[in-house]
Amino acid sequence: MLKFFVTSKDKKARAGYFETDHGTVETPAFMPVGTQGTVKAVNQKYLEEIKTQIVLSNTYHLYLRPGTEVLEKAGGLHRFMNWQKSILTDSGGFQVFSLSDLRKVKPEGVEFKSHLDGSTHFFSPEKVVGIQRSIGSDIMLVLDECTPYPCEYEYVLNSAKLTSSWAAMSKEAFEKSLPLYGHKQFMFGIIQGSIYGDLRELSTADLIKLDFDGYAIGGLAVGEPVEIMYDTVDFTTSMMPEDKPRYLMGVGRPENLLEAIKRGVDMFDCVMPTRNGRNAYLFTSNGVLSMRNAKYKDDFSAIDDNCNCYTCTNFSKAYLRHLFIAGEILALELASIHNLNFYLSLMRTSREKIIEGNFSEWKSEIVKSISLKNKINPEE
Ligand SMILES: [Zn+2]
């Protein structure tokens, strides 16, 4: 069993840590997304420099490319990508349901066509455990069906039941199989149920019975209004075990993370810092900056005076703007490093404030400066 310790609480917000064979992960934690065994545009040296403790990678993508044979020959993903800290892999459920247009859901798994070459594949809960054994992630997730938003009650009910049954099959396959590379692997269940309270309750209860190492909240940040997301998170965490990590999948903007921490979430992942960074949107303590804006043409100040990352320590807004306008690939790296450091620092400060017991007060203040001054929607 994964050892998780909640060391401080400030109302529902928690500070703690867990340990894998690849090191300590302090919570609240943000996991940079390395879909294909790389965090886009950021090399491993900089991930270490900004004190990344865990990255997320993706079962669906790694299974299709480079494939489990190569990963096993390499000695697992840690050795393949030369990353000696922790790795969590999602199960591929989300990608099967979002990337693949042709799929058939059956009680024993899901058939889908590769988004790369159209070839047909079948993911069963057992097979997905096997792929994650080949990857060697420290934390694996169970195959689930992620419902879209909005979604009919009846569909969500049947889907949540299917996810519970897949979770039981996954747990059994996990217990019957062994890690391949000499380090321990752990497994998280995924709570579904869309925005329906009684279905979240049903899904949570089913998964707790299976006694996973941690629990993810899936099926949110798929287009529902943010208040509904917060209410669903609040309601779901109130039913989740105190002594297991809680991971909110795919969320979100900096202020969304802070609101979820307030509601008792410990772990996050999101493509936003890297994707928005590559699109020239930089998160700062004074809101989001669009680096293509002409007003930065001769602004030689740092991106964020409150940031100590490689980008902010060495380069100006004017230089970064020039790189984006000129289409230079260094722009993508510098922007991604800064945005990831912004997210990771936000998690570290949240942790400190929870320990000091003034998280809520700090959060109300910081949310004003990081979001309200921002007149730009980073996704546009
Ligand atoms: Zn910076």
Coordinates of C-alpha atoms and ligand atoms in Angstrom, one line a residue:
M1 CA 0.0 0.0 0.0
L2 CA 1.1 3.5 -0.8
K3 CA 2.0 5.4 2.4
F4 CA 0.4 8.8 2.4
F5 CA 0.7 11.2 5.3
V6 CA -1.5 14.3 5.8
T7 CA 0.8 16.4 8.0
S8 CA -1.3 19.6 8.2
K9 CA -4.9 20.6 7.6
D10 CA -6.5 24.0 7.2
K11 CA -10.2 23.4 7.1
K12 CA -10.6 21.0 4.2
A13 CA -7.2 21.9 2.6
R14 CA -4.5 19.3 3.2
A15 CA -0.6 19.3 3.1
G16 CA 1.1 16.0 3.1
Y17 CA 3.4 13.7 1.2
F18 CA 3.7 10.2 -0.2
E19 CA 6.7 8.1 -1.2
T20 CA 7.4 6.0 -4.2
D21 CA 10.6 4.1 -4.9
H22 CA 11.5 7.2 -7.0
G23 CA 11.3 9.7 -4.2
T24 CA 9.0 11.9 -2.1
V25 CA 6.0 13.7 -3.6
E26 CA 4.9 16.6 -1.5
T27 CA 1.2 17.5 -1.8
P28 CA -0.6 19.6 -3.0
A29 CA 1.3 18.4 -6.1
F30 CA 1.1 19.4 -9.7
M31 CA 2.2 16.9 -12.3
P32 CA 3.6 18.3 -15.6
V33 CA 2.1 16.4 -18.5
G34 CA 4.5 14.3 -20.5
T35 CA 2.0 12.6 -22.8
Q36 CA 4.6 10.8 -25.0
G37 CA 7.3 10.3 -22.4
T38 CA 8.4 14.0 -22.7
V39 CA 7.0 17.2 -21.3
K40 CA 6.6 19.1 -24.5
A41 CA 9.5 21.6 -25.2
V42 CA 11.1 21.1 -21.7
N43 CA 14.0 18.8 -21.2
Q44 CA 14.5 16.7 -18.1
K45 CA 17.3 18.9 -16.8
Y46 CA 14.9 21.9 -16.5
L47 CA 12.2 19.7 -15.0
E48 CA 14.6 18.9 -12.2
E49 CA 15.7 22.5 -11.9
I50 CA 12.1 23.6 -11.2
K51 CA 11.8 20.8 -8.6
T52 CA 9.3 18.6 -10.4
Q53 CA 8.7 15.6 -8.2
I54 CA 6.3 13.6 -10.4
V55 CA 5.3 13.7 -14.1
L56 CA 2.3 12.3 -15.8
S57 CA 2.6 10.1 -18.9
N58 CA 0.0 8.4 -21.0
T59 CA -0.7 4.7 -21.5
Y60 CA -2.7 5.2 -24.7
H61 CA 0.0 7.1 -26.5
L62 CA 3.0 5.0 -25.2
Y63 CA 1.1 1.8 -26.1
L64 CA 0.7 3.0 -29.7
R65 CA 4.1 4.6 -29.9
P66 CA 6.9 3.4 -29.2
G67 CA 4.9 0.3 -28.0
T68 CA 5.5 -2.0 -25.0
E69 CA 8.2 -4.0 -26.7
V70 CA 10.5 -1.0 -27.0
L71 CA 9.6 0.1 -23.5
E72 CA 10.5 -3.3 -22.0
K73 CA 13.7 -3.5 -23.9
A74 CA 14.6 0.0 -22.6
G75 CA 14.0 -1.2 -19.0
G76 CA 10.8 0.9 -18.6
L77 CA 9.9 4.5 -19.1
H78 CA 12.1 5.9 -16.3
R79 CA 15.2 4.6 -18.0
F80 CA 13.9 5.2 -21.5
M81 CA 13.3 9.0 -20.8
N82 CA 16.1 9.2 -18.2
W83 CA 13.8 10.4 -15.5
Q84 CA 14.6 9.1 -12.0
K85 CA 11.7 10.7 -10.1
S86 CA 8.1 9.5 -10.0
I87 CA 5.8 8.9 -12.9
L88 CA 2.1 8.5 -12.9
T89 CA 0.3 7.1 -16.0
D90 CA -3.3 7.6 -16.8
S91 CA -5.1 4.6 -18.1
G92 CA -5.9 5.7 -21.7
G93 CA -9.6 5.7 -21.0
F94 CA -9.8 9.5 -21.5
Q95 CA -7.9 9.3 -24.9
V96 CA -9.9 6.3 -26.1
F97 CA -13.1 8.4 -25.5
S98 CA -11.8 11.7 -26.8
L99 CA -9.3 10.9 -29.6
S100 CA -10.7 7.9 -31.2
D101 CA -13.9 8.4 -33.2
L102 CA -14.6 4.8 -33.8
R103 CA -15.0 2.8 -30.6
K104 CA -17.2 -0.1 -29.3
V105 CA -17.7 -0.3 -25.5
K106 CA -18.3 -3.8 -24.2
P107 CA -18.5 -5.2 -20.7
E108 CA -15.0 -6.7 -21.1
G109 CA -13.3 -3.6 -22.5
V110 CA -13.3 -1.1 -25.4
E111 CA -12.4 -1.5 -29.0
F112 CA -11.0 1.6 -30.7
K113 CA -9.2 2.7 -33.8
S114 CA -5.8 4.4 -33.4
H115 CA -5.8 8.1 -34.1
L116 CA -2.4 7.6 -35.8
D117 CA -3.1 5.0 -38.5
G118 CA -6.7 3.8 -38.0
S119 CA -5.6 0.3 -36.9
T120 CA -8.0 -1.5 -34.5
H121 CA -7.0 -2.2 -30.9
F122 CA -8.8 -3.5 -27.8
F123 CA -8.2 -2.3 -24.3
S124 CA -9.5 -4.5 -21.5
P125 CA -8.9 -3.5 -17.8
E126 CA -6.4 -6.4 -17.6
K127 CA -4.5 -5.3 -20.7
V128 CA -4.2 -1.7 -19.5
V129 CA -2.6 -3.0 -16.2
G130 CA -0.2 -5.1 -18.4
I131 CA 0.8 -2.0 -20.5
Q132 CA 1.4 0.0 -17.3
R133 CA 3.6 -2.9 -16.0
S134 CA 5.6 -2.5 -19.2
I135 CA 5.8 1.3 -18.8
G136 CA 6.8 0.8 -15.1
S137 CA 5.0 3.9 -13.8
D138 CA 5.1 4.4 -10.0
I139 CA 1.3 5.0 -10.0
M140 CA -1.0 3.5 -12.6
L141 CA -4.7 4.2 -13.1
V142 CA -7.6 1.9 -13.9
L143 CA -9.3 1.9 -17.3
D144 CA -12.5 4.0 -17.0
E145 CA -15.1 5.5 -19.2
C146 CA -15.0 9.3 -19.1
T147 CA -18.4 10.7 -19.9
P148 CA -18.8 14.0 -21.8
Y149 CA -20.7 17.0 -20.6
P150 CA -23.6 17.3 -20.8
C151 CA -24.6 13.7 -20.5
E152 CA -28.0 12.0 -19.8
Y153 CA -28.5 10.6 -16.3
E154 CA -29.2 7.1 -17.6
Y155 CA -26.0 7.0 -19.7
V156 CA -23.9 8.2 -16.8
L157 CA -25.5 5.6 -14.5
N158 CA -24.6 2.7 -16.8
S159 CA -21.2 4.2 -17.5
A160 CA -20.4 4.5 -13.8
K161 CA -21.4 0.9 -13.2
L162 CA -19.2 -0.2 -16.1
T163 CA -16.3 1.9 -14.7
S164 CA -16.8 0.2 -11.3
S165 CA -16.8 -3.3 -12.8
W166 CA -13.6 -2.4 -14.8
A167 CA -12.0 -1.1 -11.6
A168 CA -12.6 -4.5 -9.9
M169 CA -11.1 -6.3 -12.9
S170 CA -8.1 -3.9 -12.9
K171 CA -7.5 -4.5 -9.2
E172 CA -7.6 -8.3 -9.6
A173 CA -5.1 -8.1 -12.6
F174 CA -2.9 -5.7 -10.6
E175 CA -2.8 -8.2 -7.6
K176 CA -2.1 -11.2 -9.9
S177 CA 0.8 -9.5 -11.7
L178 CA 4.2 -8.2 -10.6
P179 CA 6.3 -5.1 -11.4
L180 CA 9.0 -5.8 -14.1
Y181 CA 11.8 -3.4 -13.1
G182 CA 12.3 -4.0 -9.3
H183 CA 10.5 -0.9 -8.1
K184 CA 7.0 -0.9 -6.5
Q185 CA 3.9 0.2 -8.5
F186 CA 0.7 1.5 -7.0
M187 CA -2.8 1.8 -8.4
F188 CA -5.5 4.6 -8.2
G189 CA -9.2 4.1 -8.9
I190 CA -11.1 6.7 -10.9
I191 CA -14.4 8.1 -9.5
Q192 CA -16.9 9.0 -12.3
G193 CA -20.6 10.0 -12.2
S194 CA -20.5 13.3 -14.1
I195 CA -22.3 16.1 -12.2
Y196 CA -24.9 13.8 -10.6
G197 CA -24.4 13.7 -6.8
D198 CA -26.0 10.3 -6.3
L199 CA -23.9 8.8 -9.1
R200 CA -20.7 10.3 -7.6
E201 CA -21.8 8.7 -4.3
L202 CA -22.4 5.3 -6.0
S203 CA -19.0 5.4 -7.8
T204 CA -17.1 6.5 -4.8
A205 CA -18.6 3.8 -2.6
D206 CA -17.9 1.1 -5.2
L207 CA -14.2 2.2 -5.5
I208 CA -13.6 2.5 -1.8
K209 CA -14.7 -1.1 -1.4
L210 CA -11.8 -2.1 -3.7
D211 CA -9.3 -0.3 -1.5
F212 CA -7.0 1.5 -4.0
D213 CA -3.8 3.3 -3.1
G214 CA -5.4 6.6 -4.0
Y215 CA -8.5 7.9 -5.8
A216 CA -8.8 10.2 -8.8
I217 CA -11.9 12.3 -9.6
G218 CA -12.5 11.9 -13.3
G219 CA -15.1 13.3 -15.7
L220 CA -14.7 17.0 -14.8
A221 CA -13.2 19.9 -16.7
V222 CA -15.0 18.6 -19.8
G223 CA -17.0 21.7 -20.4
E224 CA -19.3 22.0 -17.3
P225 CA -19.6 25.5 -15.6
V226 CA -16.9 26.0 -13.1
E227 CA -19.3 26.3 -10.1
I228 CA -20.7 22.9 -10.9
M229 CA -17.2 21.5 -11.0
Y230 CA -16.3 23.1 -7.6
D231 CA -19.6 21.7 -6.1
T232 CA -18.9 18.2 -7.5
V233 CA -15.3 18.3 -6.2
D234 CA -16.5 19.5 -2.8
F235 CA -19.2 16.8 -2.5
T236 CA -16.9 14.0 -3.8
T237 CA -14.0 14.8 -1.5
S238 CA -16.3 14.7 1.4
M239 CA -16.9 11.0 0.7
M240 CA -13.3 10.1 0.0
P241 CA -11.0 8.5 2.5
E242 CA -8.8 10.9 4.6
D243 CA -5.7 8.7 4.4
K244 CA -5.5 8.3 0.6
P245 CA -4.3 10.9 -2.0
R246 CA -7.1 12.6 -4.0
Y247 CA -6.3 13.5 -7.6
L248 CA -8.4 15.8 -9.7
M249 CA -7.8 14.8 -13.3
G250 CA -7.1 17.4 -16.0
V251 CA -7.7 20.6 -14.0
G252 CA -6.9 23.4 -14.8
R253 CA -6.2 27.1 -14.5
P254 CA -4.2 28.3 -11.5
E255 CA -7.3 29.5 -9.7
N256 CA -9.1 26.2 -10.3
L257 CA -6.3 24.4 -8.6
L258 CA -6.5 26.7 -5.6
E259 CA -10.3 26.3 -5.3
A260 CA -9.9 22.5 -5.5
I261 CA -7.1 22.5 -2.8
K262 CA -9.5 24.4 -0.6
R263 CA -12.0 21.5 -1.2
G264 CA -9.5 18.8 -0.2
V265 CA -7.7 17.8 -3.4
D266 CA -4.0 16.8 -3.2
M267 CA -2.9 16.2 -6.9
F268 CA -3.4 17.7 -10.3
D269 CA -2.3 17.5 -13.9
C270 CA -3.1 19.7 -16.8
V271 CA -1.7 20.6 -20.2
M272 CA -2.5 24.3 -19.7
P273 CA 0.9 25.6 -18.5
T274 CA 2.8 23.9 -21.4
R275 CA 0.1 24.3 -24.1
N276 CA -0.7 27.9 -23.3
G277 CA 3.1 28.6 -23.0
R278 CA 3.6 27.3 -26.5
N279 CA 0.9 29.7 -27.6
A280 CA 2.7 32.7 -26.0
Y281 CA 0.4 33.0 -22.9
L282 CA 2.4 33.3 -19.7
F283 CA 0.9 32.9 -16.2
T284 CA 2.3 35.4 -13.8
S285 CA 1.6 36.8 -10.3
N286 CA 0.0 39.7 -12.1
G287 CA -2.3 37.8 -14.4
V288 CA -1.8 36.2 -17.9
L289 CA 0.5 38.0 -20.4
S290 CA 0.1 37.5 -24.1
M291 CA 3.7 37.7 -25.2
R292 CA 2.9 38.5 -28.8
N293 CA 1.5 41.9 -27.7
A294 CA 3.3 44.9 -29.3
K295 CA 3.6 46.6 -25.9
Y296 CA 6.4 44.3 -24.9
K297 CA 8.5 45.2 -28.0
D298 CA 11.0 47.2 -25.9
D299 CA 10.0 46.1 -22.4
F300 CA 13.3 44.7 -21.0
S301 CA 11.8 43.7 -17.6
A302 CA 11.5 40.1 -16.5
I303 CA 8.3 38.1 -17.3
D304 CA 7.5 38.0 -13.6
D305 CA 9.5 39.8 -10.9
N306 CA 8.3 37.2 -8.4
C307 CA 9.6 34.2 -10.3
N308 CA 13.1 32.7 -10.0
C309 CA 12.9 30.4 -13.0
Y310 CA 15.6 30.1 -15.7
T311 CA 13.5 32.2 -18.1
C312 CA 12.8 35.1 -15.7
T313 CA 16.3 35.1 -14.3
N314 CA 18.0 35.4 -17.7
F315 CA 15.6 37.0 -20.3
S316 CA 13.3 39.9 -20.8
K317 CA 9.7 40.2 -22.1
A318 CA 11.1 42.0 -25.2
Y319 CA 13.4 39.0 -26.0
L320 CA 10.7 36.4 -25.4
R321 CA 8.3 38.4 -27.6
H322 CA 10.9 38.6 -30.3
L323 CA 11.4 34.8 -30.2
F324 CA 7.7 34.2 -30.6
I325 CA 7.3 36.8 -33.4
A326 CA 10.3 35.3 -35.2
G327 CA 9.0 31.8 -34.8
E328 CA 12.1 30.6 -32.9
I329 CA 11.7 27.3 -31.1
L330 CA 13.5 28.6 -28.0
A331 CA 10.4 30.6 -27.3
L332 CA 8.4 27.4 -26.6
E333 CA 11.0 26.1 -24.2
L334 CA 11.4 29.4 -22.2
A335 CA 7.6 29.9 -22.0
S336 CA 7.0 26.3 -20.9
I337 CA 9.7 26.4 -18.2
H338 CA 8.3 29.6 -16.7
N339 CA 4.6 28.4 -16.8
L340 CA 5.5 25.1 -15.2
N341 CA 7.5 26.8 -12.5
F342 CA 4.6 29.1 -11.9
Y343 CA 2.3 26.1 -11.3
L344 CA 4.8 24.2 -9.1
S345 CA 5.6 27.3 -7.0
L346 CA 1.9 27.9 -6.5
M347 CA 1.6 24.3 -5.1
R348 CA 4.6 24.9 -2.8
T349 CA 3.2 28.1 -1.5
S350 CA -0.2 26.6 -1.0
R351 CA 1.5 23.9 1.0
E352 CA 3.3 26.4 3.2
K353 CA 0.1 28.4 3.7
I354 CA -1.8 25.3 4.8
I355 CA 0.9 24.4 7.2
E356 CA 0.8 28.0 8.6
G357 CA -3.0 27.8 8.8
N358 CA -3.8 30.8 6.6
F359 CA -4.5 29.2 3.2
S360 CA -8.0 30.6 2.7
E361 CA -6.9 34.2 3.4
W362 CA -3.9 33.9 1.1
K363 CA -6.0 32.2 -1.6
S364 CA -8.6 35.0 -1.7
E365 CA -5.8 37.5 -2.2
I366 CA -3.7 35.6 -4.8
V367 CA -6.7 34.6 -6.9
K368 CA -7.5 38.3 -7.3
S369 CA -4.0 39.0 -8.7
I370 CA -3.5 35.9 -10.8
S371 CA -6.9 35.9 -12.4
L372 CA -9.0 39.1 -12.0
K373 CA -6.4 41.4 -13.6
N374 CA -6.3 39.0 -16.5
K375 CA -8.5 40.2 -19.4
I376 CA -7.3 37.5 -21.8
N377 CA -8.7 34.1 -22.0
P378 CA -5.6 31.9 -22.4
E379 CA -7.5 29.4 -24.6
E380 CA -8.4 31.9 -27.2
Ligands
ZN1 ZN 9.7 32.5 -14.5

